[in-house]
Short mmCIF file of C-alpha atoms and ligand atoms in Angstrom, two decimals:
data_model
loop_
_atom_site.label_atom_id
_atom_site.label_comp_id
_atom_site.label_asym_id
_atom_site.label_seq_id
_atom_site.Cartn_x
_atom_site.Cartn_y
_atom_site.Cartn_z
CA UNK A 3 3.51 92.05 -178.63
CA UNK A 4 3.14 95.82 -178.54
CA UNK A 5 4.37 97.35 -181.92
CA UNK A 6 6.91 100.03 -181.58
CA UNK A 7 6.53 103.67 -183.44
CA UNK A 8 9.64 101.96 -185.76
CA UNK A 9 7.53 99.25 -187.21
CA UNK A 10 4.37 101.55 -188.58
CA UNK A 11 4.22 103.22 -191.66
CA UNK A 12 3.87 107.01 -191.19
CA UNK A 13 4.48 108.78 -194.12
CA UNK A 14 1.40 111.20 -195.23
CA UNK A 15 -1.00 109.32 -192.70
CA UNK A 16 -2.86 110.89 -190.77
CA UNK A 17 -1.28 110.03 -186.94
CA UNK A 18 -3.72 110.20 -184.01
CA UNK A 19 -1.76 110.49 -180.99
CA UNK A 20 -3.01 109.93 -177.39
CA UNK A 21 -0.58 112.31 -175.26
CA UNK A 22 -0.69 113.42 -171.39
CA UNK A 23 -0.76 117.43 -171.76
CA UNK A 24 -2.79 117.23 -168.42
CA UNK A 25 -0.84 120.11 -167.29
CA UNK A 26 -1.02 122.92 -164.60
CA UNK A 27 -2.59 125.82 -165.78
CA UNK A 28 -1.95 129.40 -164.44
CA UNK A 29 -3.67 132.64 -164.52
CA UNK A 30 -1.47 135.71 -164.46
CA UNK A 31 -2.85 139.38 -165.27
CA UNK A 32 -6.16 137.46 -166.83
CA UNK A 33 -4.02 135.50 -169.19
CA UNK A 34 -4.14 131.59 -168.79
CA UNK A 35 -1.28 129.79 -169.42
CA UNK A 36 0.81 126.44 -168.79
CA UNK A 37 2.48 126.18 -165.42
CA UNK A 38 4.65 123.29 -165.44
CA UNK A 39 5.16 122.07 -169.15
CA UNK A 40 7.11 118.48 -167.95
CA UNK A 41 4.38 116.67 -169.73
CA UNK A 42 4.63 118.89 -172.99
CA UNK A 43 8.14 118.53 -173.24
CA UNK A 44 7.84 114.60 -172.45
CA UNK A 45 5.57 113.71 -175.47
CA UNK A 46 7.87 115.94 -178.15
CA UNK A 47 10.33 113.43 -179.04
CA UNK A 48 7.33 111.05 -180.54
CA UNK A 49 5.40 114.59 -181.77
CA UNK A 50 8.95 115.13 -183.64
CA UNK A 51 9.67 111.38 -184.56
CA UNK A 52 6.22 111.58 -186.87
CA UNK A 53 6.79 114.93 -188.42
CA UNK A 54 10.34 113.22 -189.38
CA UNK A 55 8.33 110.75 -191.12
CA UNK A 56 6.40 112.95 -193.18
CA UNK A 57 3.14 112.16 -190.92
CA UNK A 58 0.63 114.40 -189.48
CA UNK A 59 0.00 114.24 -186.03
CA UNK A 60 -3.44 114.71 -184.74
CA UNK A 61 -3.09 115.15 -180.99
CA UNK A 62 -5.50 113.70 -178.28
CA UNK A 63 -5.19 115.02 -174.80
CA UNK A 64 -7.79 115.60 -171.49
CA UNK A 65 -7.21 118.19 -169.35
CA UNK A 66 -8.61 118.46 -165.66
CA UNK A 67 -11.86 117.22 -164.92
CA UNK A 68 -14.45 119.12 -166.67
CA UNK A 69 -18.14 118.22 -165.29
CA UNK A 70 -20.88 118.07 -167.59
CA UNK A 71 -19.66 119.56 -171.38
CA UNK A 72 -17.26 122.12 -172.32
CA UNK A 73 -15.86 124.37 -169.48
CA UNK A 74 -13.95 127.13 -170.87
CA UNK A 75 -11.45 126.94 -168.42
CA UNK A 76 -10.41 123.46 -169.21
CA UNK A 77 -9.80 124.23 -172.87
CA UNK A 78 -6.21 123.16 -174.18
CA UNK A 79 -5.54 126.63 -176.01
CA UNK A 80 -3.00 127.68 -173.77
CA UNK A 81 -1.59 124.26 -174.34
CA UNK A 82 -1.86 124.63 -177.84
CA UNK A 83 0.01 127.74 -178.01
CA UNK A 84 2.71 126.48 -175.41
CA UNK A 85 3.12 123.81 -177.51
CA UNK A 86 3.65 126.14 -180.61
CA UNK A 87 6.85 127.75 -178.58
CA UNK A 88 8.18 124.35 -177.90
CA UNK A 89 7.75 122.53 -181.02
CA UNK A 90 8.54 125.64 -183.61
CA UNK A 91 6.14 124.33 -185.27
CA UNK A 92 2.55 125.63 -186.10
CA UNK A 93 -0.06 124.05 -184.00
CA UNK A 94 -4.32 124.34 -184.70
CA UNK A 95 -7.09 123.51 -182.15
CA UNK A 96 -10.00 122.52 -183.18
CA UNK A 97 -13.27 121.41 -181.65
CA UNK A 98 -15.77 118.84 -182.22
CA UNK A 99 -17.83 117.79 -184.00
CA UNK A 100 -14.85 117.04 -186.04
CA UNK A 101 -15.14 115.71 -189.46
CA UNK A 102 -12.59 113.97 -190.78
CA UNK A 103 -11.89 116.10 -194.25
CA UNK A 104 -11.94 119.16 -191.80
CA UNK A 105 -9.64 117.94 -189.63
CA UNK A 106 -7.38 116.47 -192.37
CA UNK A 107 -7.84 120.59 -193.89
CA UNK A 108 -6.07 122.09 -191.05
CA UNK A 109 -3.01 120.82 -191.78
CA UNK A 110 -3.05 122.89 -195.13
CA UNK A 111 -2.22 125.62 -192.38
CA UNK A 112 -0.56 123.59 -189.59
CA UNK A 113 1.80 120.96 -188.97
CA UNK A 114 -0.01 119.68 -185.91
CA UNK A 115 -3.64 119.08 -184.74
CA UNK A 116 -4.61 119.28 -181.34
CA UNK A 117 -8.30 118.24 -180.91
CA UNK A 118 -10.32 120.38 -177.80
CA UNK A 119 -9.55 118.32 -174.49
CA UNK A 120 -11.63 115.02 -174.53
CA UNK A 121 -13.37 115.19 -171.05
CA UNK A 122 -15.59 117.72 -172.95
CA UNK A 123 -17.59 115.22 -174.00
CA UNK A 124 -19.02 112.57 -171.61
CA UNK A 125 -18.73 109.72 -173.78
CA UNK A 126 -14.48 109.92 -173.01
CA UNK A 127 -14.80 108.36 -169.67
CA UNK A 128 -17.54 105.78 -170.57
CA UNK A 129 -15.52 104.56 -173.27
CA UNK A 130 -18.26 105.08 -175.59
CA UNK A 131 -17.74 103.31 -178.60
CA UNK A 132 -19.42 105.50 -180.76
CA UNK A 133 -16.91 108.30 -179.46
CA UNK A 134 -13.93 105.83 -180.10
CA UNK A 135 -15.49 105.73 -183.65
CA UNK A 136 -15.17 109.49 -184.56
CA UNK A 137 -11.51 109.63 -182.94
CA UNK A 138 -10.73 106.72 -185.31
CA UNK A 139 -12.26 107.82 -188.56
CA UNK A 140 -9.50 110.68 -188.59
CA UNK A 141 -6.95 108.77 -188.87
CA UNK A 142 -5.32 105.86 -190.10
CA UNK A 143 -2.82 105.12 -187.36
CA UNK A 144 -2.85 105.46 -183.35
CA UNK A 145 -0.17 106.12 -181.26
CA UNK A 146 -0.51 106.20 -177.44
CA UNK A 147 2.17 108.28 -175.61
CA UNK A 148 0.02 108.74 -172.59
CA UNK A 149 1.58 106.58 -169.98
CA UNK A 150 -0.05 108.80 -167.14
CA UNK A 151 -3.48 107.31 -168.30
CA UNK A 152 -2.78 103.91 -169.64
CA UNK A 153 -4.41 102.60 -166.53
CA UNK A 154 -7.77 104.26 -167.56
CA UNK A 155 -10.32 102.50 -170.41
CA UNK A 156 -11.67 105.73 -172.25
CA UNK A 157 -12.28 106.59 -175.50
CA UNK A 158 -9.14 107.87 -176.77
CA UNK A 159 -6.92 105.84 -174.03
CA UNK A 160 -8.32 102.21 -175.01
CA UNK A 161 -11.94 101.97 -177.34
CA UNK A 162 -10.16 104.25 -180.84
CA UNK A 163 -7.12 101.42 -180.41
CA UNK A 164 -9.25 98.75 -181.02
CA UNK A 165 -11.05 100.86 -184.14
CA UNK A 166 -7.72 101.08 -185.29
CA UNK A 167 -5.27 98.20 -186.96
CA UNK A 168 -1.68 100.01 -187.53
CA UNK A 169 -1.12 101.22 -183.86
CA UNK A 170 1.99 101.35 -181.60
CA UNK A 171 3.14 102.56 -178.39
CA UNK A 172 5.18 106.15 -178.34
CA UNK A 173 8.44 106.95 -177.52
CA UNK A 174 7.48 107.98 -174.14
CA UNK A 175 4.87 104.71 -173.74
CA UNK A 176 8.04 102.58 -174.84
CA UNK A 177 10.43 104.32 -172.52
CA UNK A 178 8.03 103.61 -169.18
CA UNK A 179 7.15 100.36 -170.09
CA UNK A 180 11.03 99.11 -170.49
CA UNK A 181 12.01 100.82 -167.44
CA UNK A 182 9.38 99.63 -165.02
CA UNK A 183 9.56 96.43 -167.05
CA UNK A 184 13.34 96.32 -165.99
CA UNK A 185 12.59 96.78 -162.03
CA UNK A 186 10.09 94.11 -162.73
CA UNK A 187 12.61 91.00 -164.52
CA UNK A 188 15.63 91.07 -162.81
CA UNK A 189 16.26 93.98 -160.75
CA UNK A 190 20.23 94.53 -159.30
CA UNK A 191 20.47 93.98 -155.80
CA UNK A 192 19.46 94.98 -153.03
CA UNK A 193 16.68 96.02 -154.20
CA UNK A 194 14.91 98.59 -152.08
CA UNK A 195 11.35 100.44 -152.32
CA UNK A 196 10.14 103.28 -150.45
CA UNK A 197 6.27 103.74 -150.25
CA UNK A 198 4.94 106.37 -148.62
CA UNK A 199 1.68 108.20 -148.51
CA UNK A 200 -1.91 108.98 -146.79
CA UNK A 201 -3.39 105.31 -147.24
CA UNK A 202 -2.45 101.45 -146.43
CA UNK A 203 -5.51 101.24 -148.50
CA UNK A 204 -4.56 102.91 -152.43
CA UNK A 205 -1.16 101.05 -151.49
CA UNK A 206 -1.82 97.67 -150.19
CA UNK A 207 -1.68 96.49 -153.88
CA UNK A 208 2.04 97.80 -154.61
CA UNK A 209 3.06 96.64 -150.90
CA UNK A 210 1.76 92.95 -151.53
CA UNK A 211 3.23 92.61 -154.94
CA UNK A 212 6.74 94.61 -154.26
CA UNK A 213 7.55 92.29 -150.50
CA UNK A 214 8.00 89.27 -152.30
CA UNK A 215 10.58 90.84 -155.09
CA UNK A 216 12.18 93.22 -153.00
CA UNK A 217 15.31 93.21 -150.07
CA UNK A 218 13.37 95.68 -147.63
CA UNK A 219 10.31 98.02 -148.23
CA UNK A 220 10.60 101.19 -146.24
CA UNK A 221 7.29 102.68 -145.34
CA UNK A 222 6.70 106.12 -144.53
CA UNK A 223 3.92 108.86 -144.36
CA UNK A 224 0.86 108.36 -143.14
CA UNK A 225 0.28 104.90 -144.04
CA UNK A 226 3.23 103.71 -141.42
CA UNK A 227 0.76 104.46 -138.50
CA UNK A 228 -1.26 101.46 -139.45
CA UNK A 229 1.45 99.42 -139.04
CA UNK A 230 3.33 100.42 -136.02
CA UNK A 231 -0.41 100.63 -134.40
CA UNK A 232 -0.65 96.71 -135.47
CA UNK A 233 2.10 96.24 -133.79
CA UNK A 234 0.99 97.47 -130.98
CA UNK A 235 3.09 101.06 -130.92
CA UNK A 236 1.51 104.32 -129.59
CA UNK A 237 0.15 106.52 -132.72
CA UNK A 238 -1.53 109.21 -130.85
CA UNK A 239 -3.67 110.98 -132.91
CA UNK A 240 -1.75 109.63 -136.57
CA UNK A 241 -4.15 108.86 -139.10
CA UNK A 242 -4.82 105.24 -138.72
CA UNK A 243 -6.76 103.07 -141.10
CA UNK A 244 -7.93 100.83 -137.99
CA UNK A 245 -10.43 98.17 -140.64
CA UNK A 246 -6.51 97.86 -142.03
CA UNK A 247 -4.84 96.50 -138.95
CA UNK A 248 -5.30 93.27 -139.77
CA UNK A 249 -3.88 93.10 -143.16
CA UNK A 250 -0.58 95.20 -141.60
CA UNK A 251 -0.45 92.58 -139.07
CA UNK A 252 -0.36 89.65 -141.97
CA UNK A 253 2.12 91.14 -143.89
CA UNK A 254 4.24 92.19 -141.01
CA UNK A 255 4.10 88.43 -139.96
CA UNK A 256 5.01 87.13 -143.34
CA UNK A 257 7.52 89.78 -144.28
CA UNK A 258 9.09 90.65 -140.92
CA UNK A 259 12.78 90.66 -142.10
CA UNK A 260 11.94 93.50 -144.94
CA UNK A 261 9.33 95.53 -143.98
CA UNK A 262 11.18 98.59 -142.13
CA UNK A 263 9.26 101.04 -139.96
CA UNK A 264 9.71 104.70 -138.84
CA UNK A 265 11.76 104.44 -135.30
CA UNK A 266 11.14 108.48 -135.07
CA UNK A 267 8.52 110.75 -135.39
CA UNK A 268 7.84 114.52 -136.20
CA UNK A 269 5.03 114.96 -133.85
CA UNK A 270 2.75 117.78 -133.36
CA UNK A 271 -0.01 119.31 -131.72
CA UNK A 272 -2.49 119.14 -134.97
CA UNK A 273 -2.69 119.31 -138.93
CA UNK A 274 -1.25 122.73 -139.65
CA UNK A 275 1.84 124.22 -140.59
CA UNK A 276 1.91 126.78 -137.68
CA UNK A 277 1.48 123.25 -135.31
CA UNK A 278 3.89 122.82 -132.59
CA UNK A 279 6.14 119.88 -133.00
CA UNK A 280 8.75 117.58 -131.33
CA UNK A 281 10.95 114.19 -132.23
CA UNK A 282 9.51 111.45 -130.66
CA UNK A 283 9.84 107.85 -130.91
CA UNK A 284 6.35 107.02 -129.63
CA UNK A 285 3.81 109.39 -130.64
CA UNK A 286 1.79 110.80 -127.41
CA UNK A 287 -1.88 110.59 -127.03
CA UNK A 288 -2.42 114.18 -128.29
CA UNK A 289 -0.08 114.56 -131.39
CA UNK A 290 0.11 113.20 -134.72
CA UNK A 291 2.94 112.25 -136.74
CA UNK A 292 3.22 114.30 -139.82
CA UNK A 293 6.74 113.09 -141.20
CA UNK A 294 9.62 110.41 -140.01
CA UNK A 295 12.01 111.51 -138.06
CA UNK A 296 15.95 111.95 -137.84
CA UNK A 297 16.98 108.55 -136.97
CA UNK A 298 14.36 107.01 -139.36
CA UNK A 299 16.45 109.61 -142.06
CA UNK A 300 19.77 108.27 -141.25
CA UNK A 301 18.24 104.66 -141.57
CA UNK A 302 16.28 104.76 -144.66
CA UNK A 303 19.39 106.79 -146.34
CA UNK A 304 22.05 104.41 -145.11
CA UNK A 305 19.67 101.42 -147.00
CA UNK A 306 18.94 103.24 -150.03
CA UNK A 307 22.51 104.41 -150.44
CA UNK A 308 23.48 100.46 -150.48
CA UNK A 309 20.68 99.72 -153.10
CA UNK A 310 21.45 98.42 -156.63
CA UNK A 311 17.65 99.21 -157.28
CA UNK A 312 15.65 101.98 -155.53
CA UNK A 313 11.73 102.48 -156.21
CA UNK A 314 9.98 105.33 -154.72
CA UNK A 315 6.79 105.82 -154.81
CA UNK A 316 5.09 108.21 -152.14
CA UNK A 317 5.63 111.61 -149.65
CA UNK A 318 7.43 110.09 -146.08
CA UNK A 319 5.32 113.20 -144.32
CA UNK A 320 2.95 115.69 -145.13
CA UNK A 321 5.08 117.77 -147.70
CA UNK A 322 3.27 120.68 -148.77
CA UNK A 323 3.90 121.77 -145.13
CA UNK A 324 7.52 122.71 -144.95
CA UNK A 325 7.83 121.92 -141.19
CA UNK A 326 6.88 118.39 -142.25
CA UNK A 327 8.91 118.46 -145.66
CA UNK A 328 12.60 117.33 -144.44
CA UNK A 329 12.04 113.66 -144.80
CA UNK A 330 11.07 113.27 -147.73
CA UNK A 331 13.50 115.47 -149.04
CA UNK A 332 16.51 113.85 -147.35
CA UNK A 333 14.90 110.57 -149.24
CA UNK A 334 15.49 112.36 -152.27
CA UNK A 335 18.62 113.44 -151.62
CA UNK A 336 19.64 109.53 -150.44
CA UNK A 337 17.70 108.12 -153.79
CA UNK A 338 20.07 111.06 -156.02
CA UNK A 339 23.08 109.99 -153.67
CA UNK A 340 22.44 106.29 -154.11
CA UNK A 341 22.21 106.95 -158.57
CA UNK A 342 25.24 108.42 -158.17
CA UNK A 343 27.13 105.72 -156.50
CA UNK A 344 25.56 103.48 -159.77
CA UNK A 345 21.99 102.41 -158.27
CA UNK A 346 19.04 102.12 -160.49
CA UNK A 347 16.34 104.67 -159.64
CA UNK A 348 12.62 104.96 -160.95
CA UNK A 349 10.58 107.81 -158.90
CA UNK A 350 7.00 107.78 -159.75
CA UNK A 351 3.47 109.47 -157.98
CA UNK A 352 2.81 112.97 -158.24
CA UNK A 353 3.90 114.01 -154.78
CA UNK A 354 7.01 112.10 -154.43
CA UNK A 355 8.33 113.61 -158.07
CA UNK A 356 6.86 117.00 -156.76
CA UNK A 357 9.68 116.39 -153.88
CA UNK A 358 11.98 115.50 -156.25
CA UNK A 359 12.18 118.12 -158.73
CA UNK A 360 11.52 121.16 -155.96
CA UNK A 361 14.67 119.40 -154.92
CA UNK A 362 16.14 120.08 -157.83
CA UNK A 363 17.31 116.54 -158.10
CA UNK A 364 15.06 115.06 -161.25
CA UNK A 365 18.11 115.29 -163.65
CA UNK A 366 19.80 113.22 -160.76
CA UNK A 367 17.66 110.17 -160.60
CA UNK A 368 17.47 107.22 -163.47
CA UNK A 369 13.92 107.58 -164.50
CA UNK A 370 10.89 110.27 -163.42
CA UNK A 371 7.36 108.22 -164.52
CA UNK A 372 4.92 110.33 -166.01
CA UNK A 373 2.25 107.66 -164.24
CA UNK A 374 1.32 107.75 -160.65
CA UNK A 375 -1.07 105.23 -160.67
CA UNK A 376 -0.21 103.84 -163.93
CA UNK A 377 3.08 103.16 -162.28
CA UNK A 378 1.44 101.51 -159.28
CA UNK A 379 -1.02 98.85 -161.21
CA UNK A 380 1.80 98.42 -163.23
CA UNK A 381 4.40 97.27 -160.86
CA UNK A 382 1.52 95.48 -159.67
CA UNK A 383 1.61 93.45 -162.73
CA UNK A 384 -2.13 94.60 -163.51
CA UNK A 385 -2.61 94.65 -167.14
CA UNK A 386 -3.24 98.58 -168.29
CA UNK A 387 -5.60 98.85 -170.66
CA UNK A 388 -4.06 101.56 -172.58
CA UNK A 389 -1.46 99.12 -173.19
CA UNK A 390 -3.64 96.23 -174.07
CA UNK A 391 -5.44 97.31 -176.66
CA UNK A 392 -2.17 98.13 -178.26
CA UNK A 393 -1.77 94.60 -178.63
CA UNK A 394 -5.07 93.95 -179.41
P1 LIG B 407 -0.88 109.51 -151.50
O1 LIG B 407 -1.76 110.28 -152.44
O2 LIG B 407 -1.53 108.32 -150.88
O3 LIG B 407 0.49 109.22 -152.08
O4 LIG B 407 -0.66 110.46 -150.24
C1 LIG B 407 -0.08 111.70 -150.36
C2 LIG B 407 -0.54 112.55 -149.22
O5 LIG B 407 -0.23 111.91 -148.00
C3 LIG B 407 0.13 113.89 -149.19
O6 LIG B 407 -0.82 114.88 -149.45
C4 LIG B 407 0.67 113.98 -147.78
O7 LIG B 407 0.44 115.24 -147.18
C5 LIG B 407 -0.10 112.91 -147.04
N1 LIG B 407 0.64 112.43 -145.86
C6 LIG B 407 1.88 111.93 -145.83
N2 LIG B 407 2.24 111.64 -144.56
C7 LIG B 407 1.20 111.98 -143.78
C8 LIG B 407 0.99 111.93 -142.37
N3 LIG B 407 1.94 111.46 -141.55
N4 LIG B 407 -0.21 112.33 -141.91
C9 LIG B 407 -1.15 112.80 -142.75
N5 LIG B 407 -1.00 112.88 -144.09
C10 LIG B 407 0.16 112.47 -144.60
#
């Protein structure tokens, strides 16, 4: 069983806490600073819940994906001092190589550490041990908050728990794991998913494991082509993942009562924003679809809005183009609409909670993941190894 942050004893340890402060940086007048702090703000509660306990928290976060050392852009100073505002609290940064009656020093000055982001050195991703070693010889507990990274095995996301013995999942950790873990059991019915997206590919996984536990899975974006192509509609120029066509065609023969397809189509003349466009139901030779369209709306919303459960996990169009943005917004609006009337409703993927909260409507649904992918392999029922070693 994973220990909660309730069972461990935190008073004047020193706390080494994984967190996701992989966060959108900005440049404004030559001054760097956090864009969108959703991630910040996600992993104070736990930051706080320590302090509370008279522990001191010695934070672990990467940021981008530096190649090959330290890149100065990538450091988490802007981070740190974002996180200063935030918390009210004083924060230090400090970089490696860190020794542990250094590190333990700081906090003569501060009330939180924030080691220098962890992709700095290349021993994070390999899940070096001898990395996982350092992290864990400055502290004497380990708390992983990172749900956004669970699904990776690095250094401070799997090897340091295993270094470690008095370790527990964070308030944010706990809070993703019961939710998804909720969807998972014994979901209310109907039960509805929406998966959208570029690829039948990165979502054949999710696809396979949701049909058997859902009532219907809408598909949308991109990776609806495949299937209406295996089934022998017109796609025009869609993207098609044609070495998928027979796996569509399986699960469309096994699942045919609850797999639901786009019956409309934005269609246009290429892959631009400036691209003219038309409703179609079948896609002519020379366009591509780049969103559902109208009728698909009012038919995905009318099953969503009669959903007890409501997953969604991918764009239904190309997004970032606002020609192509209106269905997936309307699916926002129906998955908002649908919480209202008393539906369960657990958005995850970075595009699809993009959508969401440019809609304004993340305060509207039941639960934003922090995970994308760590959402995906764990709906899948794929053991994460950020949560395993918990356990361990
Ligand atoms: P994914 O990362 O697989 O969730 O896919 C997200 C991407 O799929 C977004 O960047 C969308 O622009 C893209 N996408 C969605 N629908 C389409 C479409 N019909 N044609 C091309 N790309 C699409």
């Amino acid at each position: 069983m994973t220990h909660t942050l309730g069972d461990l004893h935190l008073q004047d340890q020193f706390v080494l806490v994984r967190v996701d402060f992989n966060v959108p940086l900005v440049t404004n007048g030559g001054k760097v600073s956090v864009g969108d702090d959703t991630r910040i703000r996600a992993a104070i509660p736990t930051i706080r819940y320590i302090l509370s306990k008279g522990g001191h928290p010695i934070l672990m976060s990467h940021l981008g994906r530096p190649k090959g050392g330290a890149t100065p852009e990538l450091s988490l100073a802007p981070v740190a001092a974002h996180l200063h505002t935030v918390l009210d609290r004083p924060v230090g940064l400090t970089t490696p190589p860190y020794s542990p009656d250094a590190v333990r020093e700081l906090f003569d000055d501060y009330d939180v550490v924030l080691l220098e982001n962890t992709r700095f050195d290349d021993r994070e991703k390999a899940n070096d041990p001898s990395l996982a070693a350092e992290f864990a010889a400055l502290g004497s507990v380990y708390i992983n908050d990172a749900f956004g990274t669970a699904h990776r095995a690095h250094a401070s996301t799997e090897g340091v728990a295993h270094k470690v013995k008095h370790k527990a999942a964070g308030l944010l950790m706990g809070r993703e794991i019961s939710v998804l873990d909720k969807v998972l059991g014994n979901p209310a019915r109907p039960f509805v998913a929406i998966v959208g997206g570029a690829k039948v590919s990165d979502k054949i996984g999710i696809v396979e494991s949701l049909l058997p536990r859902v009532d219907k899975l809408l598909i949308g974006g991109a990776m609806a082509y495949t299937f209406l192509k295996a089934l022998g509609h017109e796609t025009g120029s869609s993207l098609v993942e044609d070495d998928r066509l027979d796996t569509a065609r399986v699960i469309l023969d096994q699942f045919d009562d609850k797999v639901v397809l786009p019956v409309d189509h934005v269609a246009a003349t290429g892959f631009s924003a400036d691209a003219n466009f038309e409703v179609a139901t079948d896609i002519p030779a020379d366009r591509m679809g780049l969103d559902i369209g109208p009728e698909t709306v009012a038919l995905y919303s009318g099953m969503i809005e009669s959903a007890a459960t409501v997953v969604w996990n991918g764009p239904m169009g190309v997004f970032e183009m606002p020609p192509f943005a209106k269905g997936t917004v309307a699916i926002a609006h129906a998955v908002a609409r649908a919480t209202d009337s008393g539906a369960f409703s657990v958005i995850g993927g970075g595009d699809s909670v993009a959508a969401i909260t440019s809609a304004g409507l993340e305060d509207e649904v039941s639960h934003v993941s922090t995970g994308g992918g760590a959402m995906l392999e764990y709906l899948e029922g794929i053991e994460l190894p950020g949560i395993a070693a918990l356990r361990a």
